[in-house]
PDB file of C-alpha atoms and ligand atoms in Angstrom:
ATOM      1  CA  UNK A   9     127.563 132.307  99.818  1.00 44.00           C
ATOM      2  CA  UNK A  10     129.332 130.590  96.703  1.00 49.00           C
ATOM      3  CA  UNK A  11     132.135 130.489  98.622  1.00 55.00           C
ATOM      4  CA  UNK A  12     130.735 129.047 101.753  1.00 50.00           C
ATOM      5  CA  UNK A  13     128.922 126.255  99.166  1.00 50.00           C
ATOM      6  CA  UNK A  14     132.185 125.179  97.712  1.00 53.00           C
ATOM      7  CA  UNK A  15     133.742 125.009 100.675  1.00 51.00           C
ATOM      8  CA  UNK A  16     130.927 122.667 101.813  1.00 50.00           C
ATOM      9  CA  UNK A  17     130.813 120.988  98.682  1.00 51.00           C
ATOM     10  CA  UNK A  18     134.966 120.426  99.178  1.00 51.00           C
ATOM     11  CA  UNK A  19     134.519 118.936 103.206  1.00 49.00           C
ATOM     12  CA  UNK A  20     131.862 116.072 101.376  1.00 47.00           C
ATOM     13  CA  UNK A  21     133.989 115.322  98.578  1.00 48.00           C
ATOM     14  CA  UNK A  22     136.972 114.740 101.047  1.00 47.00           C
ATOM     15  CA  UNK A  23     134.724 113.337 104.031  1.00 46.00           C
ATOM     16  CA  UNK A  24     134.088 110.446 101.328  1.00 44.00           C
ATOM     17  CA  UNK A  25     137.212 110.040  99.843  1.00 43.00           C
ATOM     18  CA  UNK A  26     138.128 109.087 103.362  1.00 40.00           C
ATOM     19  CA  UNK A  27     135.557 107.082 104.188  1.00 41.00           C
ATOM     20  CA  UNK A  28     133.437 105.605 101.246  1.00 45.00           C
ATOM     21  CA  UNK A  29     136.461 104.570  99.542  1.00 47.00           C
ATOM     22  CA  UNK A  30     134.907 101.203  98.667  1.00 52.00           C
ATOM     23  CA  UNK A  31     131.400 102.405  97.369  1.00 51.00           C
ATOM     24  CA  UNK A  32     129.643 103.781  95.395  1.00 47.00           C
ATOM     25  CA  UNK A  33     127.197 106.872  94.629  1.00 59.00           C
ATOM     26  CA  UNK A  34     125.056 104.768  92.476  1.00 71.00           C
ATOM     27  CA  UNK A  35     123.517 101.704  93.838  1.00 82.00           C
ATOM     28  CA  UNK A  36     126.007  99.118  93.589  1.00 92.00           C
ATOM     29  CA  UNK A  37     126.086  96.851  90.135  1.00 95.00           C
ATOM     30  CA  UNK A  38     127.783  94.170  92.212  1.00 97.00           C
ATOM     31  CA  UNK A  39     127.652  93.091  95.721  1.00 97.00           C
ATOM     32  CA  UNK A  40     130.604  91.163  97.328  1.00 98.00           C
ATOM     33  CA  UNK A  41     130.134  90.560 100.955  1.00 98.00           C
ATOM     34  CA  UNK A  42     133.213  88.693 103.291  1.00 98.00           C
ATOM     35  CA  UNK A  43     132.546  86.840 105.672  1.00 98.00           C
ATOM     36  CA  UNK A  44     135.407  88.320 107.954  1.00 98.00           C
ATOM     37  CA  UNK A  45     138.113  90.815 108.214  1.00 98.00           C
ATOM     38  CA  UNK A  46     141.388  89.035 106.352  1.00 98.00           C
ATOM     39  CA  UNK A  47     139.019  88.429 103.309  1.00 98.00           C
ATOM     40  CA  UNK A  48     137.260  91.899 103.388  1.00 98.00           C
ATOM     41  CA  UNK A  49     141.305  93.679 103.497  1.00 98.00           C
ATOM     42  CA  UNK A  50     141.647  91.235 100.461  1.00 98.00           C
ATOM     43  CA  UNK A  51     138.825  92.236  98.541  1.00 98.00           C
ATOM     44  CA  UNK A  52     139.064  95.817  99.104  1.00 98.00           C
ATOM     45  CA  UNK A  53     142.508  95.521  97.551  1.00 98.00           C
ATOM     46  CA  UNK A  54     141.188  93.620  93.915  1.00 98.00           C
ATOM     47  CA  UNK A  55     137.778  95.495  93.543  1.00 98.00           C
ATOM     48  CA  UNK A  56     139.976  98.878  94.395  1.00 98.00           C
ATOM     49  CA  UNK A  57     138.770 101.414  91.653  1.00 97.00           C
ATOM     50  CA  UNK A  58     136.470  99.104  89.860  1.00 97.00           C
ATOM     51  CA  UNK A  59     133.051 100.500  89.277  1.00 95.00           C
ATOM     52  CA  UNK A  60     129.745 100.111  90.428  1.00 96.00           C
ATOM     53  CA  UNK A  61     131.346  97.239  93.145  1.00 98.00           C
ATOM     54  CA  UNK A  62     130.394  97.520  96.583  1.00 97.00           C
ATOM     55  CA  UNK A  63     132.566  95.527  98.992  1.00 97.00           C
ATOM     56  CA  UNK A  64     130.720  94.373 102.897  1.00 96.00           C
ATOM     57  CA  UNK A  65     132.099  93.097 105.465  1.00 97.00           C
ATOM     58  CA  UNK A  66     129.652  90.091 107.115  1.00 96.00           C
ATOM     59  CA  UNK A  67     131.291  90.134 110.556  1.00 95.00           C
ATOM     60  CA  UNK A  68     132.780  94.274 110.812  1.00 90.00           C
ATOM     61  CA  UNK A  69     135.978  95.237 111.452  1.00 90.00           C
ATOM     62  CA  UNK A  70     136.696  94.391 114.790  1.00 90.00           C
ATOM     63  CA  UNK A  71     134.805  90.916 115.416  1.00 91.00           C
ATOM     64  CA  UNK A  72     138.397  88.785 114.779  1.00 91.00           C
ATOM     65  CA  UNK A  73     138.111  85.314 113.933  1.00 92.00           C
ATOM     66  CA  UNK A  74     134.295  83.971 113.566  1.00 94.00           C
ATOM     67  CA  UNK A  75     135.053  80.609 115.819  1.00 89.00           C
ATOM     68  CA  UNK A  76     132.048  81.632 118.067  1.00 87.00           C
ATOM     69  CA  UNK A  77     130.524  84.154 115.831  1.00 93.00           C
ATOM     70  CA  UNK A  78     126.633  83.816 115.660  1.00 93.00           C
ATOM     71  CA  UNK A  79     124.899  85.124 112.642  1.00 93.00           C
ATOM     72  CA  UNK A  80     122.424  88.229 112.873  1.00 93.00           C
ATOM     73  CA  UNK A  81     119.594  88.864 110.588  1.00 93.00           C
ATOM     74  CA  UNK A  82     121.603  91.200 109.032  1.00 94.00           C
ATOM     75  CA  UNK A  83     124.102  88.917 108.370  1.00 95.00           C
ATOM     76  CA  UNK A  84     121.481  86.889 106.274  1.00 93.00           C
ATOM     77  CA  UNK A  85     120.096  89.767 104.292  1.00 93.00           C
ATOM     78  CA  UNK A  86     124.182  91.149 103.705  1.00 93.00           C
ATOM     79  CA  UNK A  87     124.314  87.450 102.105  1.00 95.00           C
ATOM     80  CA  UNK A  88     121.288  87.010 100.055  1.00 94.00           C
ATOM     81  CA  UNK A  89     121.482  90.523  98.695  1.00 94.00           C
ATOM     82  CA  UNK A  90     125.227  89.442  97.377  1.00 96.00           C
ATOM     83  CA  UNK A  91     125.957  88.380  93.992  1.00 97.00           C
ATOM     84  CA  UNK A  92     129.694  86.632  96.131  1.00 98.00           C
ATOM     85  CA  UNK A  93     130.124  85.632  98.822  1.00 98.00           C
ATOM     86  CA  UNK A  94     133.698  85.754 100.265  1.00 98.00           C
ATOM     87  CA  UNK A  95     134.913  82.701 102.643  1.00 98.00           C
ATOM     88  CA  UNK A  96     138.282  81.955 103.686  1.00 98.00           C
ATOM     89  CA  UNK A  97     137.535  77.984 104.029  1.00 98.00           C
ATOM     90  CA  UNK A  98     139.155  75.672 105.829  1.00 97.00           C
ATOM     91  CA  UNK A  99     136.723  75.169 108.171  1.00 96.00           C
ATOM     92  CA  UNK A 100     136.191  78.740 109.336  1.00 97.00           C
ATOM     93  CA  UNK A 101     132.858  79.055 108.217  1.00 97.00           C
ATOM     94  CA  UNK A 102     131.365  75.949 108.618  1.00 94.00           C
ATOM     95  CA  UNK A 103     128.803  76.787 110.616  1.00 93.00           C
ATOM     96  CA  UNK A 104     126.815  78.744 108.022  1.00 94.00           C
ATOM     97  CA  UNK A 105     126.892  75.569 105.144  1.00 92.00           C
ATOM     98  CA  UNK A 106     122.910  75.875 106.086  1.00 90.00           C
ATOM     99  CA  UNK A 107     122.777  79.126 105.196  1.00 90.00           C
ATOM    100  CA  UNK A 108     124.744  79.135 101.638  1.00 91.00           C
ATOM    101  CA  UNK A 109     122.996  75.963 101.306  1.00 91.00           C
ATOM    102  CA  UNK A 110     119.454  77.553 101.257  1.00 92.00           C
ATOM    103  CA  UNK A 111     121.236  80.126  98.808  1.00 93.00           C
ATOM    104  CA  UNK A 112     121.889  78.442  95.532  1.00 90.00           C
ATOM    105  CA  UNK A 113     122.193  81.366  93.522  1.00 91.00           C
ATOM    106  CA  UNK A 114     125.005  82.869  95.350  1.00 94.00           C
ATOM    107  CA  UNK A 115     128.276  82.108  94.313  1.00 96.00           C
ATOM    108  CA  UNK A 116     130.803  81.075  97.088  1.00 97.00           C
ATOM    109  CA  UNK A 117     134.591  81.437  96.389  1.00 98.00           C
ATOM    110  CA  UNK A 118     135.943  79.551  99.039  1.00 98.00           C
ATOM    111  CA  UNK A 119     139.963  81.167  98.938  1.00 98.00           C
ATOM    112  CA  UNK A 120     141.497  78.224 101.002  1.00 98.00           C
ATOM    113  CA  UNK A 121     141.081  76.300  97.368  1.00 98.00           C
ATOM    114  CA  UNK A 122     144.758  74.128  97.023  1.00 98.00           C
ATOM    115  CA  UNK A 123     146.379  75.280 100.497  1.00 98.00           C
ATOM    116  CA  UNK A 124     147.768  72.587 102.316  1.00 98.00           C
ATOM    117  CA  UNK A 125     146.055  72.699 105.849  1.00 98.00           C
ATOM    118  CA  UNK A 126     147.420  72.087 109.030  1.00 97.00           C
ATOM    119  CA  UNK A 127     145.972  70.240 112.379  1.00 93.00           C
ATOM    120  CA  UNK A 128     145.302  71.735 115.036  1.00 84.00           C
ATOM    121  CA  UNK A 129     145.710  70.438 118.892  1.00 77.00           C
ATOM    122  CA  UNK A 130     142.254  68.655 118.181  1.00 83.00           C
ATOM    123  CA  UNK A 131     142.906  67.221 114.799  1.00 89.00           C
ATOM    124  CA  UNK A 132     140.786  69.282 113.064  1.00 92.00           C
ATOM    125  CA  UNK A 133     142.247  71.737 110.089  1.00 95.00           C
ATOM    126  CA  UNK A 134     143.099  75.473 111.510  1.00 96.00           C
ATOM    127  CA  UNK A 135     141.443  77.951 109.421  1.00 97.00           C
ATOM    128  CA  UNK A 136     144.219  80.704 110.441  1.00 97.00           C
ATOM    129  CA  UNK A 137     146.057  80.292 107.073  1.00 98.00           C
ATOM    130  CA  UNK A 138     146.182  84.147 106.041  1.00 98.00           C
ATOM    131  CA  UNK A 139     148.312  84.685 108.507  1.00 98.00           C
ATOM    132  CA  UNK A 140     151.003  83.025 106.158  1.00 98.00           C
ATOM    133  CA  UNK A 141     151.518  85.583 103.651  1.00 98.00           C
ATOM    134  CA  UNK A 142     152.102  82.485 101.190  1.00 98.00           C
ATOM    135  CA  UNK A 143     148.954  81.299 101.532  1.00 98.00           C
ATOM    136  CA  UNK A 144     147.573  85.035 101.793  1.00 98.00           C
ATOM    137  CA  UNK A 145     148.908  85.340  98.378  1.00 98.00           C
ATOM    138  CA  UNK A 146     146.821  82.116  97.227  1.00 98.00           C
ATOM    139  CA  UNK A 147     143.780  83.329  98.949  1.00 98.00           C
ATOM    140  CA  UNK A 148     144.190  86.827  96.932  1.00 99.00           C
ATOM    141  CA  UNK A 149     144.552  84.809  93.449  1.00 98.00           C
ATOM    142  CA  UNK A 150     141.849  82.596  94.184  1.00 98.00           C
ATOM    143  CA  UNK A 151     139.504  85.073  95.288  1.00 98.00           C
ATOM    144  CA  UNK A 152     140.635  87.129  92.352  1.00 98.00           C
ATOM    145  CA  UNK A 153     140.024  84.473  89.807  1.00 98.00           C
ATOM    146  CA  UNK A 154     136.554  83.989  91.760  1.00 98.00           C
ATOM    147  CA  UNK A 155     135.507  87.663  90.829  1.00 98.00           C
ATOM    148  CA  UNK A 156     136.666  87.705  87.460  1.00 98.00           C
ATOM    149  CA  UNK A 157     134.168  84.637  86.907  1.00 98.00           C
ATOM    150  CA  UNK A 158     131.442  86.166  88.764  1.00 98.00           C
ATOM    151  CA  UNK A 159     131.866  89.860  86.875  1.00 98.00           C
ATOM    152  CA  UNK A 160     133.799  89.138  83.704  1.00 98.00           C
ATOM    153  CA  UNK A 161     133.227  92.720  82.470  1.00 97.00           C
ATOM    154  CA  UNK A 162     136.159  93.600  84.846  1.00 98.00           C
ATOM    155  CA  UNK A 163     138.030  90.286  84.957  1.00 98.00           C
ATOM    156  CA  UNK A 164     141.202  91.935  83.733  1.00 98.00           C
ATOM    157  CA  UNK A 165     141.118  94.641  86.588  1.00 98.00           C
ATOM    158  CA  UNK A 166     140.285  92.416  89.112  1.00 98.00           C
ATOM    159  CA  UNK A 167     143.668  90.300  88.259  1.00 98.00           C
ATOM    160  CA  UNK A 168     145.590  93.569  87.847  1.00 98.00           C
ATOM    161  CA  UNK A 169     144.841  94.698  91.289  1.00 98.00           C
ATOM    162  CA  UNK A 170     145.879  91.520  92.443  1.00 98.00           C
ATOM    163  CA  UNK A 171     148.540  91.250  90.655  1.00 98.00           C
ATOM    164  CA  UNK A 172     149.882  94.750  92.156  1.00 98.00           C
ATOM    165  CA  UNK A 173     148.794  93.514  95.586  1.00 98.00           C
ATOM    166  CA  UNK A 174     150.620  89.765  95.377  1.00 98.00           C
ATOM    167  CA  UNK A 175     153.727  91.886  94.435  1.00 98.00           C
ATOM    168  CA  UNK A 176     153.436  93.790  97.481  1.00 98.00           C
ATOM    169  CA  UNK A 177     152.983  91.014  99.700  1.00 98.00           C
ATOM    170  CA  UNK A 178     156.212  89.278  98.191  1.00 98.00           C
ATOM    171  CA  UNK A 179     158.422  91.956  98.586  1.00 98.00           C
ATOM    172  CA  UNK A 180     157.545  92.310 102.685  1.00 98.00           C
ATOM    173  CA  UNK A 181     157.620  88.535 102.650  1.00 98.00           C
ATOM    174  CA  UNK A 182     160.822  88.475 101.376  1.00 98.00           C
ATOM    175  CA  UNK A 183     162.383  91.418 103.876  1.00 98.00           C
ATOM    176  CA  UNK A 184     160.149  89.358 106.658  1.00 98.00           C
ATOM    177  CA  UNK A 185     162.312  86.298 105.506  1.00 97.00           C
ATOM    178  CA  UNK A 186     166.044  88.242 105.066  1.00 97.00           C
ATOM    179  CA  UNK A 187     165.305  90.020 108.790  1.00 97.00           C
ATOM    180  CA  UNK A 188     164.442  87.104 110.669  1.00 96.00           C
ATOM    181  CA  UNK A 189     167.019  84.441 109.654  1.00 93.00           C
ATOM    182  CA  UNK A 190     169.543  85.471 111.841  1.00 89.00           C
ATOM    183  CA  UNK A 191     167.333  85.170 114.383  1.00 91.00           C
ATOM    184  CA  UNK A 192     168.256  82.490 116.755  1.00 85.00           C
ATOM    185  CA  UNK A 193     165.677  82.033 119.183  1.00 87.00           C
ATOM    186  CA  UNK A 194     163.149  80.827 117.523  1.00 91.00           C
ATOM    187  CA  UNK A 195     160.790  79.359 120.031  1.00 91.00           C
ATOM    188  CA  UNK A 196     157.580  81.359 120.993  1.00 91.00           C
ATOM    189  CA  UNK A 197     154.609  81.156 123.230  1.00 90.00           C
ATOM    190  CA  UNK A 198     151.461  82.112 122.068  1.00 90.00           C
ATOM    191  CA  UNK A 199     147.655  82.331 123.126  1.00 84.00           C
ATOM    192  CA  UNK A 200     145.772  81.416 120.309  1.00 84.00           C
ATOM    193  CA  UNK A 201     145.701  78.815 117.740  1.00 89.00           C
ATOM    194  CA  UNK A 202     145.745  81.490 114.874  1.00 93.00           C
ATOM    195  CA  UNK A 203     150.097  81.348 114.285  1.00 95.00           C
ATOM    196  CA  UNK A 204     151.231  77.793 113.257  1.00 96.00           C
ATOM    197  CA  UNK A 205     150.652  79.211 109.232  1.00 98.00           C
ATOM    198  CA  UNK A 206     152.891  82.018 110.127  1.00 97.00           C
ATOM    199  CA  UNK A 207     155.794  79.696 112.433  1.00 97.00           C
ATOM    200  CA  UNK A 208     155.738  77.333 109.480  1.00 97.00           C
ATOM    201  CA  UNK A 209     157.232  80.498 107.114  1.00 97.00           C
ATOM    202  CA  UNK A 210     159.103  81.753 109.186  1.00 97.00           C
ATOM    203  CA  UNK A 211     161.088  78.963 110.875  1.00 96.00           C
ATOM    204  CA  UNK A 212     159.156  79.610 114.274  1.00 95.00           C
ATOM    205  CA  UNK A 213     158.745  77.104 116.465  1.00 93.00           C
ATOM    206  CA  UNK A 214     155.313  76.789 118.925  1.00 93.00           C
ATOM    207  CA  UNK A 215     156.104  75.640 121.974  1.00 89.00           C
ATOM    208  CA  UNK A 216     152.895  76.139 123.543  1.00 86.00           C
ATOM    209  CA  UNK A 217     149.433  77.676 122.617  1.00 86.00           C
ATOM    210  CA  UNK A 218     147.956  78.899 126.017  1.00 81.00           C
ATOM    211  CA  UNK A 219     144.661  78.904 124.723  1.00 70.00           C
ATOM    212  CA  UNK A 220     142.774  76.982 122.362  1.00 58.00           C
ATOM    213  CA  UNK A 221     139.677  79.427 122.025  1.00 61.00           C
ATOM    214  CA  UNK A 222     140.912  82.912 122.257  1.00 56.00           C
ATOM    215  CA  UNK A 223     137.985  84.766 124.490  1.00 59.00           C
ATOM    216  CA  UNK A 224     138.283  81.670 127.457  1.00 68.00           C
ATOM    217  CA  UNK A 225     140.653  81.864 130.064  1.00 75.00           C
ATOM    218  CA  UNK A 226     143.527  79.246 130.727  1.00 80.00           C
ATOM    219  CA  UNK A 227     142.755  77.433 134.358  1.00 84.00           C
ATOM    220  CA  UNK A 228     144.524  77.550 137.206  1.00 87.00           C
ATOM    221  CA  UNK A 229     146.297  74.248 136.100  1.00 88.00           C
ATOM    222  CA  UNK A 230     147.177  75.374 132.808  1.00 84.00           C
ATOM    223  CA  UNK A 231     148.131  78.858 134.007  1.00 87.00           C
ATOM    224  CA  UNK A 232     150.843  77.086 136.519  1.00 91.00           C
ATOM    225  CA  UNK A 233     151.994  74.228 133.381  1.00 89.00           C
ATOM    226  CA  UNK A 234     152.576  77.256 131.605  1.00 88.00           C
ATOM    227  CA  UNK A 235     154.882  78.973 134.099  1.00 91.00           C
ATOM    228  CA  UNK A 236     156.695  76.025 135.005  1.00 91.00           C
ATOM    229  CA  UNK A 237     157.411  75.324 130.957  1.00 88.00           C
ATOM    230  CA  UNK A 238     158.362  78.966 130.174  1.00 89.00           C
ATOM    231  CA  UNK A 239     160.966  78.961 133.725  1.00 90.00           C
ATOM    232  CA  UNK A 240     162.165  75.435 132.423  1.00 88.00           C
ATOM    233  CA  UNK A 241     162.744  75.948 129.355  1.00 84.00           C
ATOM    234  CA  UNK A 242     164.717  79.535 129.323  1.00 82.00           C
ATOM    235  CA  UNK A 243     162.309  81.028 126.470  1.00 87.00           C
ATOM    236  CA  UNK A 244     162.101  84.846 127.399  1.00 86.00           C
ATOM    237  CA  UNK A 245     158.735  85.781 125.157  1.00 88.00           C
ATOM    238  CA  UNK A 246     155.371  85.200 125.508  1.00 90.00           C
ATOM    239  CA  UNK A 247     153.181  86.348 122.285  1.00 93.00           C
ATOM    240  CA  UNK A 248     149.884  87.906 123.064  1.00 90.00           C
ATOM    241  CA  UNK A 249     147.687  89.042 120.716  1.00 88.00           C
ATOM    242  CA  UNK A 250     146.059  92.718 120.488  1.00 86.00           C
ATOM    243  CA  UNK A 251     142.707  91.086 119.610  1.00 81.00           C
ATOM    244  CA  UNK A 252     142.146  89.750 123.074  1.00 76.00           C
ATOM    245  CA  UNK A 253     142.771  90.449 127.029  1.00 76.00           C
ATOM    246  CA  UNK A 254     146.456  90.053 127.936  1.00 81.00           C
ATOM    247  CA  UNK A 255     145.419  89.422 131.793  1.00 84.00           C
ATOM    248  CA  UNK A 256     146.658  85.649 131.539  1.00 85.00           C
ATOM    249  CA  UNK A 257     149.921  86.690 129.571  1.00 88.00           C
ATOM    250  CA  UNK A 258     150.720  88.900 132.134  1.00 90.00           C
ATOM    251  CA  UNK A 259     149.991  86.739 134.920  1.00 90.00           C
ATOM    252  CA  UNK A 260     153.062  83.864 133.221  1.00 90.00           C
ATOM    253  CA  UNK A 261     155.271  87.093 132.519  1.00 91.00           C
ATOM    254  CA  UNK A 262     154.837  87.996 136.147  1.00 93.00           C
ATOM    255  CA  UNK A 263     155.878  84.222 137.250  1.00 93.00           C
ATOM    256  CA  UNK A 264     158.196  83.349 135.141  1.00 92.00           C
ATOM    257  CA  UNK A 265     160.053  86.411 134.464  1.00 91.00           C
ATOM    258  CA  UNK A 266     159.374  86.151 130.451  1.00 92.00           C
ATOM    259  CA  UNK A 267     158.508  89.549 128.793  1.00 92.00           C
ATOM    260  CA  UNK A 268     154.875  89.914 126.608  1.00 93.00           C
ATOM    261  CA  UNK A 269     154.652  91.181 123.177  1.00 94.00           C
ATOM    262  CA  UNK A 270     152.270  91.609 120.960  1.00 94.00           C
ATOM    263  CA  UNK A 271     151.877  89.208 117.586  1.00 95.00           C
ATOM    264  CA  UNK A 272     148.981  90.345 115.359  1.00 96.00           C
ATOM    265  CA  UNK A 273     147.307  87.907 113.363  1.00 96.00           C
ATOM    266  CA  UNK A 274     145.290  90.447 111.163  1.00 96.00           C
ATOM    267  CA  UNK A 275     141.784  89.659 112.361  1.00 95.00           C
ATOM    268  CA  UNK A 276     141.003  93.118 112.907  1.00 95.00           C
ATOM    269  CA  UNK A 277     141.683  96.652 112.013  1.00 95.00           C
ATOM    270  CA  UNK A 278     140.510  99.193 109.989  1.00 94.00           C
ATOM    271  CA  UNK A 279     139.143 100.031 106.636  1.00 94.00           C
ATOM    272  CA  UNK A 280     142.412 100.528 104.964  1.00 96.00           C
ATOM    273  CA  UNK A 281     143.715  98.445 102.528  1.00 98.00           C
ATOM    274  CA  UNK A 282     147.180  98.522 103.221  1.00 98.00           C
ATOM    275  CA  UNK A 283     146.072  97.164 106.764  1.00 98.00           C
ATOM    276  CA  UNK A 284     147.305  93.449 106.429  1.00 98.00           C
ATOM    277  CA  UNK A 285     150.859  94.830 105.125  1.00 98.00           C
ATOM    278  CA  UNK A 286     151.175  97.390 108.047  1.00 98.00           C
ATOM    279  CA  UNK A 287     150.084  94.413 110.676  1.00 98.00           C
ATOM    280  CA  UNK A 288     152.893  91.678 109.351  1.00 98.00           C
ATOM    281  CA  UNK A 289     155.677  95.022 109.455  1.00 98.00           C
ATOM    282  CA  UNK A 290     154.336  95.352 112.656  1.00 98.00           C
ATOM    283  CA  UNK A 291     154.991  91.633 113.635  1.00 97.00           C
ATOM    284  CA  UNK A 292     158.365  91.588 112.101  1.00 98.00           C
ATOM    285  CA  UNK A 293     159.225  94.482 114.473  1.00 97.00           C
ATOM    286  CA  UNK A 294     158.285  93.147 117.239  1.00 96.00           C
ATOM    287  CA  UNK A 295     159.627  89.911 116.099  1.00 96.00           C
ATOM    288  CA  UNK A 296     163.077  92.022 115.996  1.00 94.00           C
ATOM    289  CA  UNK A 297     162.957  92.809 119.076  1.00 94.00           C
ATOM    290  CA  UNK A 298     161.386  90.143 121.400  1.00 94.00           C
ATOM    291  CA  UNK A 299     164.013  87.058 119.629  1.00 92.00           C
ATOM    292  CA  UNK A 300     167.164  88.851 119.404  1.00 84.00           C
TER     293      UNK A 300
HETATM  294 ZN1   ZN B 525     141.182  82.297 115.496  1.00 70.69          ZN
END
């Protein structure tokens, strides 16, 4: 029977290693909520191993970007129950200013803070900067320094963590940047506005973005531009993303004779810290492959 308790006792203490990495027994001491996946990978990585934090993720795991994300009651209780609330800025969240508004006790650490933005095909900034691991790297800081305001009992292992985790994301930025210039293709097709951060550091260039918002379809217009460009202009890739349907990539690959490969722009994933890392290896493998 003692055994058969340890053993149980064992499977729990494992079962939540696994899974409850990010909280805690005791009620939390401080509540950080993100608004979406990039910034909840982010935080997970500067609270990691600091006490009594409990990290939430406003949107979950697999939502992706928040451009036509509508807030649930949840989503307002998650937020006035946080002592931080996580944004990535430039403009990404802009629909819930009303809500953060109404809040004036929570503190907002908006980690697009000195990025310089980009336009997108409507003029307006694109909120996809995390997908440069540059500006990744600012977001990280900036939240960082955000934290270690908000809690400045642990303002020194917030940095440290991020510190650890900036270090990581230069060294695979580096290798990113060594492995891809002698690349010479350099001109990709993608389906979603979320890459121009991430062509900018790379020396990609954007030929065309299929689609502005990532859950509509391209018409039968643009479908038929699209093939036309891609048989004109001899590029052999077409960049889909695993976020979203590849039904209209596949229909230009058919057409045109072009191949489809998946770019990930980290939007969504799992609960695993190194999951932002693993996504951009995963990108420069594919980016390998698809340009050479
Ligand atoms: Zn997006």
């Amino acid at each position: 029977m003692k055994r058969l308790t340890a053993v149980l006792l064992a499977t729990v203490i494992l079962f939540c290693t696994a899974g409850c990495a990010h909280r805690t027994e005791q009620p939390a001491r401080f509540r950080v909520v993100t608004s979406f996946y990039p910034l909840y990978i982010m935080a997970l990585n500067i609270t990691d191993g600091v006490s009594g934090v409990q990290v939430d993720n406003m949107a979950g795991q697999q939502t992706g970007c928040l451009h036509d994300y509508q807030l649930q009651s949840q989503d307002m209780k998650n937020i006035e129950q946080a002592d931080v609330f996580v944004i990535n800025g430039a403009g990404m969240e802009s629909f819930m200013n009303k809500v953060t508004s109404q809040l004036p006790k929570l503190r907002v650490i908006n980690s697009s803070d000195g990025i310089p933005l980009l336009k997108d095909q409507t003029g307006e900034a694109n909120p996809h900067i995390w997908v440069s691991i540059t500006n990744a790297i600012r977001q990280v800081t900036n939240i960082a320094e955000g934290l270690a305001e908000a809690d400045p009992a642990n303002a020194a292992a917030y940095r440290k963590n991020a510190e650890e985790y900036v270090a990581k994301l230069s060294i695979l930025r580096k290798k990113m940047h060594e492995e891809l210039s002698g690349i010479s293709n350099r001109d990709i097709i993608t389906f979603h506005e979320a890459f121009p951060y991430f062509a900018e550091e790379f020396g990609l260039n954007i030929v065309k973005v299929v689609n502005r918002e990532p859950d509509s379809q391209p018409s039968a217009r643009e479908l038929a531009q699209t093939i036309k460009l891609v048989r004109g202009s001899g590029i052999k890739t077409i960049f889909a993303e695993p976020q979203y349907p590849k039904s209209a990539a596949n229909i230009i690959a058919k057409e045109s004779g072009a191949a489809v490969y998946s770019l990930d722009p980290a939007v969504t994933g799992e609960n695993r810290k190194d999951a932002y890392l693993t996504a951009m290896e995963n990108n420069l493998t594919v980016l390998k492959q698809a340009l050479k």
